[in-house]
């Protein structure tokens, strides 16, 4: 089968060379973690512990409330010292739990494998483990495993594309722990009751693709698809288009075209949740960028301050001009280095001033490149202008809400205009309007 | 042979002449001649301050008697007099109004985040409601200054913009762009105002900004005419009742009530 191309996209230099050959190492759990109760999309978790309580590793400290929500667990054993408001790296303030680590790492007694592995048990285990999309979107995974009855799912797609420059955490996970990924994918197939699974990977990681193929062996229901290295190949909608030729309709979800997409990290976490009963308390984070002395891939407990992870990678914070959380294309500049690592923190990239683009935006020259590279087929320059005019009706008529915020338009713009940021402003206006209409 | 063209053209001329004369009576559109007079009297800046898209829209509405003749802020009392004369009505001429920014933060507000993104208030406000600890404070990038069509905003980057009252026409364009809704319009003479919108509780508000209203209610108790009331955790002065005695300015422990002086 030939992979199809999605429209648009760009080819940024991948810079994975910094960290791709560095095996995953562990950042020691800090003396104090601050675990936010809102690390996911949806309703924040409800605190289950109070000041003075003793908690063990993997003990639930936040309960999943409502359908789109996720549980939160203690990443270290110790005492709850406070329930402060935590400032996330996006400058959002959310309720959190502060735990002082007693370094005993005592495992919570409730952590036990699932005994009978069937559809309901897997979904229950995934929900109990607080698993969310680890690619960065942090959408609760158990929701994606329970599509409404009228949506027939035919294909599970495991996303190992990792199209963002710099990031190598998924690549290292596949190389070092590919078996967990494959087992997790098989569990998710059971949960979704589908009989076809595609693990998608970009062709700049041939060794990982090879490794996965060897692991799959002669399995007929799973296959590895190698896709061209092309940003945003790892975008959900682009991946579906490239693998199946189906286009997710405007305002729709992958399940509208019979697909469910999960990240490789999520698959590995599902294995842990089902086979060991281990909730999501740590993740692999790529620490890279020119200001980092020992770029690499680190296993980090959730709630560890970003500053501590940078220090573990030998980064001189004084030299940093900018720290980006996530990939350079879709990530956010950290507003506070004391913010904790959360479930969606796929990368921490530290750059010195030489690597930071300080160009000022100039007037649009109407070259149309942003429209050419937009994978959704929008007109970014026009949307940006409409957002600045605050013309919500026109923004809606031009499908601003369908923007996936991949950043291709801002990347390609020769006038250095902050197009994706402008569209994000437009989307915020649409959201505000919809909210106002609802009330 | 010169006769035929002459006759033909005369015939056409006469026919069309009669036709046009009939059509001009039959299909005449009745316009109010006062609309044009009103439009000529308006300043023609199309600022939109009256609530209509431009002066023409307002002129039609005024001539039709649908709205008051006092809505044109740039025109001021002069225009109101002219409109009243044209329309033969009398109007309650309200005092000239000016915009004001209800934040005095900037230098005093605590910043709890580093922001290096696009340098506009609108986009800065999207990143966790802004980089200040106080989520009600002015974001200092001057979106209102850009929006002002009358050069009525005095601003140095990094400071809270100040309204030049002599130039301000109260067109409200700045109000529309401020993501923190800090700008309001007040009568020009009523220059004693609370310059804080923080709805944080006193102790927290004080941690975030030295100039915050801490809801101590001293001003409410001090005011001899009961013109001050509390809106949640921030004091509000009723401009209609205020006598400009200035007692609240002295009483306010955080200087969150200020008396603006005419711009130099």
XYZ file of C-alpha atoms in Angstrom:
703
model
C 0.000 0.000 0.000
C 1.293 3.423 -0.884
C 1.135 6.154 1.676
C -0.828 9.140 0.492
C 0.155 12.703 1.114
C -1.797 15.184 3.129
C -1.921 18.679 1.642
C 0.537 21.392 2.640
C 3.104 20.960 5.373
C 6.711 22.041 5.731
C 10.143 20.425 6.072
C 11.905 21.991 9.060
C 15.377 20.682 9.933
C 14.727 17.904 12.478
C 17.581 18.521 14.952
C 16.965 15.078 16.431
C 20.696 14.395 16.271
C 21.104 16.102 19.662
C 19.276 13.402 21.570
C 18.375 10.505 19.267
C 21.254 8.245 20.227
C 21.072 8.939 23.971
C 19.399 6.112 25.932
C 16.650 7.001 28.381
C 18.031 7.848 31.810
C 16.238 8.614 35.025
C 15.970 12.023 36.678
C 15.908 11.305 40.420
C 12.613 12.165 42.089
C 12.911 15.596 43.708
C 12.488 16.263 47.431
C 9.240 18.017 46.783
C 6.794 17.589 43.920
C 3.872 19.820 43.085
C 1.316 17.821 41.148
C -1.351 19.864 39.354
C -4.860 18.400 39.379
C -5.487 19.692 35.847
C -2.885 18.071 33.608
C -5.382 17.070 30.957
C -8.083 18.495 28.733
C -11.431 18.608 30.477
C -12.599 18.915 34.046
C -9.801 19.138 36.674
C -9.533 16.175 39.020
C -11.036 16.434 42.496
C -8.491 16.357 45.345
C -8.657 13.133 47.397
C -6.014 13.984 49.994
C -5.513 16.856 52.395
C -2.597 18.472 54.157
C -0.813 16.048 56.473
C -1.938 12.868 54.701
C 0.659 10.214 53.931
C 0.657 8.930 50.375
C 2.427 6.083 48.558
C 3.668 5.912 44.972
C 0.722 5.403 42.654
C -1.931 6.323 45.197
C -4.816 8.302 43.693
C -4.685 11.921 44.877
C -7.165 13.343 42.388
C -10.379 11.679 41.270
C -11.677 11.671 37.719
C -14.892 13.700 37.780
C -17.197 13.754 34.784
C -16.743 12.015 31.449
C -13.855 14.073 30.022
C -11.501 14.120 32.985
C -8.595 12.071 34.307
C -7.379 10.808 37.655
C -4.109 12.024 39.159
C -1.755 9.866 41.253
C 1.055 10.474 43.691
C 4.381 10.231 41.825
C 6.381 9.851 45.049
C 5.763 8.485 48.526
C 5.660 10.943 51.389
C 3.545 13.535 53.133
C 1.137 16.020 51.624
C 2.509 19.369 52.805
C 0.089 21.733 51.087
C -2.635 22.035 48.483
C -1.353 25.109 46.664
C -2.381 26.771 43.430
C 0.187 25.654 40.873
C 1.300 27.881 38.002
C 1.675 25.722 34.881
C 4.250 26.495 32.187
C 1.424 28.036 30.146
C 0.788 30.526 32.987
C -2.470 28.811 33.831
C -3.098 28.595 37.561
C -4.655 25.299 38.654
C -5.194 23.561 41.995
C -2.441 21.150 42.959
C -1.039 18.842 45.633
C 2.408 19.341 47.121
C 4.091 16.176 48.386
C 7.331 15.988 50.345
C 9.259 12.947 49.167
C 10.399 10.559 51.927
C 12.549 8.755 49.285
C 11.173 5.357 50.364
C 9.244 4.937 47.086
C 6.752 2.681 48.888
C 4.295 1.347 46.359
C 0.592 1.887 46.981
C -1.164 -1.312 48.084
C -3.911 -0.860 45.513
C -1.496 -1.225 42.583
C -2.324 -4.653 41.153
C -2.568 -6.163 37.679
C -5.912 -6.602 35.969
C -6.952 -10.228 36.430
C -9.451 -10.802 33.653
C -8.432 -8.865 30.562
C -11.560 -7.957 28.629
C -12.957 -4.829 27.013
C -14.547 -3.299 30.112
C -11.606 -4.172 32.360
C -9.093 -2.500 30.048
C -11.133 0.704 29.809
C -11.613 0.709 33.560
C -7.893 0.226 34.150
C -7.004 3.001 31.703
C -9.405 5.388 33.411
C -8.189 4.413 36.873
C -4.569 4.936 35.800
C -5.290 8.506 34.681
C -3.895 7.934 31.213
C -4.147 10.822 28.776
C -2.756 11.395 25.285
C 0.984 11.577 25.893
C 1.770 13.143 22.525
C 1.006 16.477 24.135
C -2.730 16.979 23.598
C -3.510 15.270 26.947
C -7.009 14.185 25.958
C -8.199 11.489 28.401
C -7.532 8.119 26.734
C -10.449 6.197 28.215
C -12.823 8.563 26.412
C -11.192 7.743 23.075
C -11.491 4.025 23.851
C -15.280 4.318 24.238
C -16.641 5.777 21.002
C -20.434 6.192 20.835
C -22.274 3.122 19.536
C -23.146 4.750 16.203
C -19.463 5.276 15.307
C -18.002 2.122 13.813
C -14.261 2.036 14.354
C -12.252 0.045 11.831
C -8.664 1.033 12.487
C -6.512 1.822 15.475
C -3.559 4.029 14.577
C -0.582 4.138 16.904
C 1.230 7.402 16.328
C 5.010 7.075 16.428
C 5.540 9.672 13.700
C 7.106 12.215 16.065
C 7.258 14.874 13.376
C 8.244 17.686 15.727
C 11.911 18.700 15.445
C 14.150 17.939 18.451
C 11.787 15.451 20.114
C 13.037 11.871 20.382
C 11.163 10.530 23.415
C 8.789 8.379 21.333
C 11.675 7.122 19.208
C 13.693 6.036 22.246
C 10.627 4.436 23.794
C 10.062 2.348 20.651
C 13.712 1.320 20.487
C 14.122 0.489 24.172
C 10.641 -0.659 25.086
C 8.960 -1.507 21.805
C 7.427 -4.617 23.262
C 5.403 -2.604 25.763
C 4.153 -0.427 22.924
C 3.038 -3.436 20.872
C 1.335 -5.086 23.849
C -0.420 -1.805 24.686
C -1.600 -1.498 21.084
C -2.997 -5.044 21.249
C -4.828 -4.174 24.493
C -6.329 -1.085 22.918
C -7.460 -3.179 19.929
C -9.306 -5.420 22.359
C -10.835 -2.406 24.110
C -12.020 -0.922 20.817
C -12.932 -4.308 19.321
C -11.029 -3.584 16.118
C -8.960 -6.002 14.078
C -6.602 -3.650 12.281
C -3.829 -1.606 13.784
C -1.269 0.541 12.013
C 1.818 1.809 13.783
C 2.870 4.895 11.850
C 6.429 6.162 11.896
C 8.361 8.712 9.840
C 11.143 7.472 7.563
C 13.840 9.424 9.426
C 13.703 6.676 12.074
C 14.342 3.515 9.999
C 15.876 1.579 12.910
C 12.770 2.086 15.036
C 10.532 0.965 12.169
C 12.738 -2.102 11.667
C 12.609 -2.904 15.371
C 8.808 -2.665 15.431
C 8.505 -4.887 12.348
C 10.692 -7.500 14.039
C 8.513 -7.332 17.153
C 5.306 -7.718 15.197
C 6.689 -10.780 13.404
C 3.963 -12.475 11.447
C 0.999 -10.783 13.145
C -1.609 -10.217 10.459
C -3.724 -7.649 12.281
C -0.930 -5.146 12.969
C 1.484 -3.521 10.594
C 4.092 -0.788 10.591
C 3.675 2.018 8.060
C 6.677 4.158 7.193
C 5.671 7.657 6.163
C 7.725 10.416 4.574
C 9.329 12.854 6.987
C 7.015 15.784 6.541
C 5.686 18.128 9.220
C 2.876 17.794 10.561
C 2.813 14.098 9.645
C 2.044 13.249 13.286
C -1.071 15.427 13.366
C -4.079 13.199 13.934
C -5.960 14.313 10.833
C -2.868 14.298 8.623
C -1.917 10.827 9.803
C -5.355 9.445 9.014
C -5.247 11.057 5.581
C -1.789 9.656 4.854
C -2.643 6.133 6.014
C -6.222 5.665 4.866
C -6.933 8.493 2.430
C -9.908 9.546 4.564
C -10.488 13.167 5.472
C -11.847 14.049 8.894
C -14.784 16.432 8.232
C -14.748 20.028 9.443
C -15.571 20.089 13.140
C -15.442 16.279 13.233
C -13.315 13.757 15.063
C -11.186 10.839 13.814
C -13.955 8.452 14.877
C -16.192 10.034 12.228
C -13.980 8.310 9.648
C -13.632 5.087 11.629
C -10.224 5.761 13.146
C -8.833 6.168 16.632
C -5.331 7.579 17.015
C -3.188 7.041 20.104
C 0.393 8.003 20.793
C 3.054 5.306 21.381
C 3.676 6.627 24.871
C -0.012 6.181 25.614
C 0.162 2.581 24.365
C 3.067 1.825 26.695
C 1.185 3.431 29.594
C -1.840 1.238 28.850
C 0.385 -1.849 29.119
C 1.597 -0.664 32.532
C -1.935 0.049 33.693
C -3.294 -3.356 32.672
C -0.350 -5.667 33.283
C 0.969 -4.074 36.458
C -1.860 -1.827 37.583
C 0.658 1.015 37.536
C -0.886 4.464 37.033
C 0.684 7.253 35.039
C 3.175 8.843 37.424
C 6.125 9.474 35.131
C 6.855 10.110 31.492
C 9.758 10.308 29.105
C 10.824 13.847 28.324
C 13.277 14.904 25.630
C 15.582 17.582 26.996
C 17.390 19.268 24.140
C 18.422 22.565 22.603
C 21.757 24.316 22.296
C 21.797 25.538 25.900
C 21.674 21.980 27.259
C 25.006 20.326 27.956
C 23.749 16.727 28.049
C 20.770 16.567 25.709
C 18.891 13.318 25.997
C 15.758 11.495 26.976
C 14.846 11.419 30.620
C 12.298 9.493 32.625
C 10.795 12.153 34.889
C 8.259 11.895 37.697
C 5.263 14.129 37.098
C 5.396 17.203 39.307
C 9.170 17.623 39.035
C 9.996 21.297 38.433
C 11.173 22.062 34.889
C 14.192 23.773 36.455
C 15.247 20.506 38.129
C 15.009 18.549 34.866
C 17.101 21.174 33.081
C 19.663 21.026 35.881
C 19.826 17.223 35.580
C 20.627 17.643 31.885
C 23.397 20.091 32.691
C 21.679 23.214 31.447
C 22.991 26.561 32.609
C 19.752 28.450 33.165
C 21.569 31.782 32.970
C 22.457 31.030 29.351
C 18.873 30.249 28.354
C 17.067 32.920 26.432
C 14.000 30.794 25.918
C 12.700 27.479 27.225
C 10.089 25.763 25.089
C 7.829 23.054 26.486
C 6.860 20.498 23.846
C 8.199 20.703 20.324
C 9.391 23.917 18.697
C 6.470 24.004 16.251
C 3.500 23.520 18.573
C 5.092 23.953 21.974
C 4.677 26.870 24.328
C 7.366 29.105 25.749
C 7.630 28.379 29.455
C 6.478 31.382 31.448
C 7.793 29.959 34.693
C 10.667 27.452 35.129
C 9.331 26.368 38.516
C 6.265 24.994 36.770
C 6.017 21.198 37.065
C 6.453 18.560 34.388
C 2.947 17.317 33.580
C 1.481 14.458 31.566
C 1.719 16.383 28.289
C 5.318 17.569 28.668
C 6.974 15.736 25.765
C 10.011 17.952 25.562
C 11.912 20.676 27.348
C 14.001 22.657 24.887
C 16.408 25.301 26.144
C 17.855 27.794 23.696
C 20.476 30.494 24.006
C 19.837 33.915 22.492
C 21.597 32.909 19.252
C 18.836 30.383 18.509
C 15.901 32.578 19.337
C 14.226 34.371 16.477
C 14.076 38.023 17.463
C 12.740 39.312 14.133
C 9.915 41.768 14.362
C 6.837 41.070 12.254
C 6.640 43.062 9.038
C 3.690 43.770 6.776
C 2.214 40.852 4.818
C 3.579 40.756 1.269
C 0.692 38.632 -0.038
C 2.967 35.824 -1.221
C 0.380 33.211 -0.240
C 2.888 30.723 1.154
C 0.937 30.339 4.393
C -2.088 29.162 2.428
C 0.074 26.755 0.437
C 1.542 25.070 3.513
C -1.635 25.006 5.629
C -2.515 21.310 5.985
C -6.185 22.207 6.544
C -6.399 24.489 3.513
C -7.122 27.685 5.404
C -5.928 31.206 4.528
C -3.841 32.085 7.605
C -3.032 35.662 6.592
C -6.704 36.452 6.145
C -7.677 34.730 9.391
C -5.036 36.709 11.269
C -6.403 39.969 9.861
C -9.966 38.959 10.759
C -8.882 38.024 14.274
C -7.321 41.462 14.729
C -10.550 43.028 13.491
C -12.445 40.765 15.902
C -14.871 39.780 13.159
C -16.132 36.545 14.703
C -18.736 35.804 12.035
C -16.192 36.027 9.240
C -13.758 33.879 11.252
C -16.394 31.188 11.596
C -17.350 31.439 7.935
C -13.705 30.871 7.018
C -13.342 27.831 9.284
C -10.865 29.347 11.750
C -12.055 26.774 14.298
C -10.585 23.986 12.127
C -7.030 25.292 12.546
C -4.873 22.607 14.198
C -2.284 25.193 15.311
C 0.570 23.264 13.689
C 2.467 26.495 13.111
C 3.405 25.831 9.459
C 2.097 29.287 8.457
C 4.191 31.157 10.999
C 7.216 28.976 10.132
C 7.055 29.722 6.409
C 6.063 33.409 6.584
C 8.827 35.524 4.999
C 7.440 38.609 6.758
C 7.787 36.780 10.104
C 4.180 37.407 11.009
C 2.826 35.603 14.061
C 0.082 33.975 12.010
C -0.719 30.945 14.146
C -0.813 33.124 17.250
C -3.230 35.444 15.474
C -5.471 32.542 14.499
C -5.352 31.280 18.063
C -6.693 34.706 19.093
C -9.464 34.251 16.537
C -10.256 30.787 17.877
C -10.452 32.214 21.389
C -13.042 34.692 20.121
C -15.073 31.891 18.535
C -14.907 29.876 21.765
C -16.024 32.915 23.764
C -18.918 33.494 21.381
C -20.054 29.847 21.550
C -19.871 29.974 25.321
C -21.939 33.186 25.359
C -24.539 31.649 23.046
C -24.739 28.552 25.247
C -25.411 30.545 28.414
C -31.969 64.608 -46.787
C -31.003 66.408 -43.614
C -34.651 66.396 -42.586
C -34.970 62.714 -41.635
C -32.294 62.545 -38.910
C -33.581 65.806 -37.487
C -37.129 64.501 -37.286
C -36.038 61.116 -35.891
C -33.908 62.657 -33.170
C -36.637 65.150 -32.289
C -39.124 62.307 -32.003
C -36.852 60.305 -29.682
C -36.061 63.388 -27.657
C -39.700 64.210 -27.125
C -40.673 60.613 -26.273
C -37.885 60.146 -23.714
C -38.482 63.592 -22.286
C -42.109 62.796 -21.561
C -41.180 59.331 -20.250
C -38.563 60.668 -17.869
C -40.816 63.429 -16.640
C -43.510 60.871 -15.845
C -41.043 58.446 -14.177
C -39.554 61.153 -12.016
C -42.984 61.822 -10.540
C -44.249 58.262 -10.428
C -41.127 56.677 -8.905
C -39.893 59.589 -6.825
C -38.150 58.553 -3.591
C -39.160 60.782 -0.732
C -36.069 61.734 1.226
C -35.946 63.768 4.322
C -33.893 66.828 3.354
C -32.819 67.082 6.963
C -30.713 63.907 6.682
C -28.257 65.721 4.449
C -28.303 68.771 6.717
C -27.612 66.602 9.763
C -24.848 64.777 7.932
C -23.246 68.104 7.018
C -23.398 69.213 10.642
C -21.750 66.028 11.963
C -17.937 65.977 12.155
C -17.657 63.170 9.575
C -14.970 61.143 11.364
C -17.015 57.919 11.216
C -15.666 56.896 14.623
C -18.622 54.706 15.489
C -18.892 56.137 18.993
C -22.640 56.696 18.555
C -23.178 53.000 17.943
C -23.745 53.319 14.191
C -21.264 52.233 11.554
C -20.638 55.837 10.512
C -21.985 59.385 10.509
C -24.454 58.659 7.670
C -26.175 55.929 9.647
C -26.490 58.156 12.684
C -27.755 61.067 10.557
C -30.597 58.930 9.179
C -31.542 57.654 12.624
C -31.493 61.114 14.175
C -33.549 62.654 11.358
C -36.090 59.850 11.748
C -36.297 60.667 15.432
C -35.197 57.192 16.491
C -32.242 58.246 18.632
C -31.248 61.224 20.707
C -29.248 64.012 19.044
C -26.704 63.903 21.863
C -24.794 60.748 20.913
C -22.026 62.317 18.837
C -19.052 62.459 21.166
C -16.456 64.008 18.826
C -18.881 66.815 17.942
C -19.534 67.817 21.513
C -22.108 70.459 22.535
C -21.678 72.463 19.307
C -22.981 69.652 17.166
C -25.835 68.959 19.566
C -26.931 72.611 19.247
C -26.776 72.409 15.456
C -28.726 69.146 15.330
C -31.395 70.554 17.643
C -31.732 73.606 15.402
C -32.116 71.446 12.293
C -34.583 69.069 13.860
C -36.463 71.644 15.878
C -36.102 69.713 19.116
C -34.502 70.475 22.422
C -32.018 68.171 24.105
C -30.524 67.801 27.469
C -26.924 68.669 26.725
C -24.855 66.321 28.809
C -21.385 67.132 29.864
C -18.480 66.240 27.583
C -17.306 62.734 28.352
C -13.827 61.285 28.257
C -12.330 57.826 28.556
C -10.191 56.735 31.466
C -8.030 53.697 32.203
C -8.915 52.111 35.517
C -5.533 50.649 36.380
C -2.537 52.306 37.940
C -0.427 49.135 38.053
C 2.484 48.747 35.607
C 5.443 49.567 37.830
C 3.862 48.244 41.006
C 2.155 45.073 39.736
C 3.980 41.821 40.427
C 4.871 39.797 37.340
C 4.631 36.058 37.880
C 5.406 34.914 34.356
C 7.859 35.695 31.599
C 6.118 36.635 28.366
C 8.097 36.965 25.162
C 5.351 36.424 22.628
C 3.585 38.782 20.266
C 3.647 42.232 21.783
C -0.060 43.006 21.879
C -2.444 43.002 24.830
C -4.884 40.758 22.974
C -2.361 37.933 22.511
C -0.625 38.412 25.859
C -4.018 38.007 27.532
C -4.368 34.560 25.921
C -1.348 33.146 27.772
C -2.894 32.357 31.127
C -4.763 35.687 31.260
C -1.562 37.704 31.106
C 1.872 37.798 32.709
C 0.906 39.838 35.781
C -0.008 38.186 39.045
C -3.046 40.477 39.040
C -5.319 39.073 36.351
C -7.246 42.352 36.075
C -4.243 44.581 35.434
C -3.212 46.543 32.345
C -0.945 44.483 30.059
C 0.999 47.555 28.924
C 1.276 46.771 25.202
C -0.990 49.631 24.180
C -3.692 47.992 22.055
C -5.914 50.927 23.058
C -3.271 53.368 21.855
C -3.244 51.661 18.452
C -7.034 51.748 18.304
C -7.344 55.456 19.114
C -8.074 57.486 16.002
C -7.694 60.825 17.759
C -4.177 60.575 19.206
C -5.794 60.838 22.602
C -3.683 58.216 24.358
C -0.400 59.160 25.933
C 1.812 56.142 26.352
C 5.360 55.037 26.884
C 5.852 51.304 26.331
C 5.858 49.495 29.648
C 3.512 52.017 31.285
C -0.240 52.184 31.599
C -1.592 54.429 28.817
C -3.114 57.720 29.935
C -5.990 59.479 28.229
C -5.346 62.985 26.894
C -8.629 64.431 27.971
C -8.458 67.421 25.622
C -8.279 65.126 22.592
C -10.512 62.296 23.740
C -13.898 62.138 22.042
C -15.263 59.198 24.052
C -15.718 57.212 20.832
C -15.181 53.989 22.822
C -12.866 52.305 20.339
C -10.315 51.758 23.118
C -12.982 50.136 25.269
C -13.666 47.587 22.560
C -10.036 46.457 22.261
C -9.011 46.297 25.926
C -8.921 42.588 26.846
C -9.132 43.461 30.533
C -12.114 45.828 30.151
C -10.214 48.515 32.064
C -11.432 51.528 30.136
C -14.660 53.365 30.874
C -16.132 56.707 29.931
C -16.804 59.343 32.564
C -18.011 62.970 32.575
C -14.986 65.204 32.089
C -15.264 67.041 35.401
C -15.720 63.898 37.528
C -12.036 63.173 37.837
C -12.005 61.384 41.204
C -11.957 57.706 40.297
C -10.960 54.280 41.578
C -8.037 53.154 39.416
C -8.218 49.444 40.152
C -10.455 46.632 38.937
C -8.951 43.760 40.909
C -11.548 41.389 42.310
C -8.976 39.643 44.508
C -9.506 39.724 48.234
C -7.660 42.481 50.073
C -4.614 40.611 51.340
C -4.075 38.828 48.037
C -4.642 41.970 45.990
C -2.026 43.796 48.043
C 0.537 41.036 47.458
C -0.005 41.349 43.730
C 0.060 45.125 43.421
C 0.865 47.965 45.821
C -1.774 50.182 44.221
C -4.612 47.653 44.430
C -7.989 48.395 45.957
C -7.939 46.159 49.032
C -11.651 46.551 49.735
C -11.045 48.131 53.153
C -14.225 50.237 52.654
C -12.576 53.290 54.237
C -13.666 55.378 51.270
C -17.251 54.146 51.593
C -17.295 55.279 55.203
C -15.483 58.560 54.514
C -17.617 59.778 51.630
C -19.922 62.556 52.948
C -22.481 62.017 50.171
C -22.531 58.204 50.077
C -21.359 58.192 46.483
C -19.064 55.175 46.955
C -20.189 51.569 47.073
C -18.486 48.190 46.852
C -18.722 46.022 43.743
C -17.384 42.769 45.122
C -13.837 43.533 46.257
C -13.436 46.859 44.510
C -14.854 50.292 45.338
C -16.932 52.129 42.753
C -17.669 55.852 42.744
C -21.047 56.988 41.456
C -20.015 59.953 39.305
C -23.475 61.485 39.393
C -23.389 61.790 43.172
C -19.685 62.622 43.599
C -18.988 66.194 44.677
C -15.219 65.974 44.064
C -14.467 66.784 47.710
C -11.402 64.542 47.553
C -11.821 63.031 51.017
C -11.706 59.479 49.673
C -8.432 60.240 47.853
C -6.892 61.108 51.198
C -8.494 58.181 53.006
C -7.410 55.453 50.568
C -4.451 53.630 52.144
C -3.186 52.193 48.832
C -3.741 55.276 46.631
C -6.170 53.286 44.519
C -8.405 56.359 44.354
C -6.851 59.179 42.388
C -7.832 62.611 41.265
C -6.767 63.072 37.669
C -5.576 66.534 36.754
C -5.997 68.134 33.382
C -3.305 66.798 31.064
C -0.394 69.144 30.824
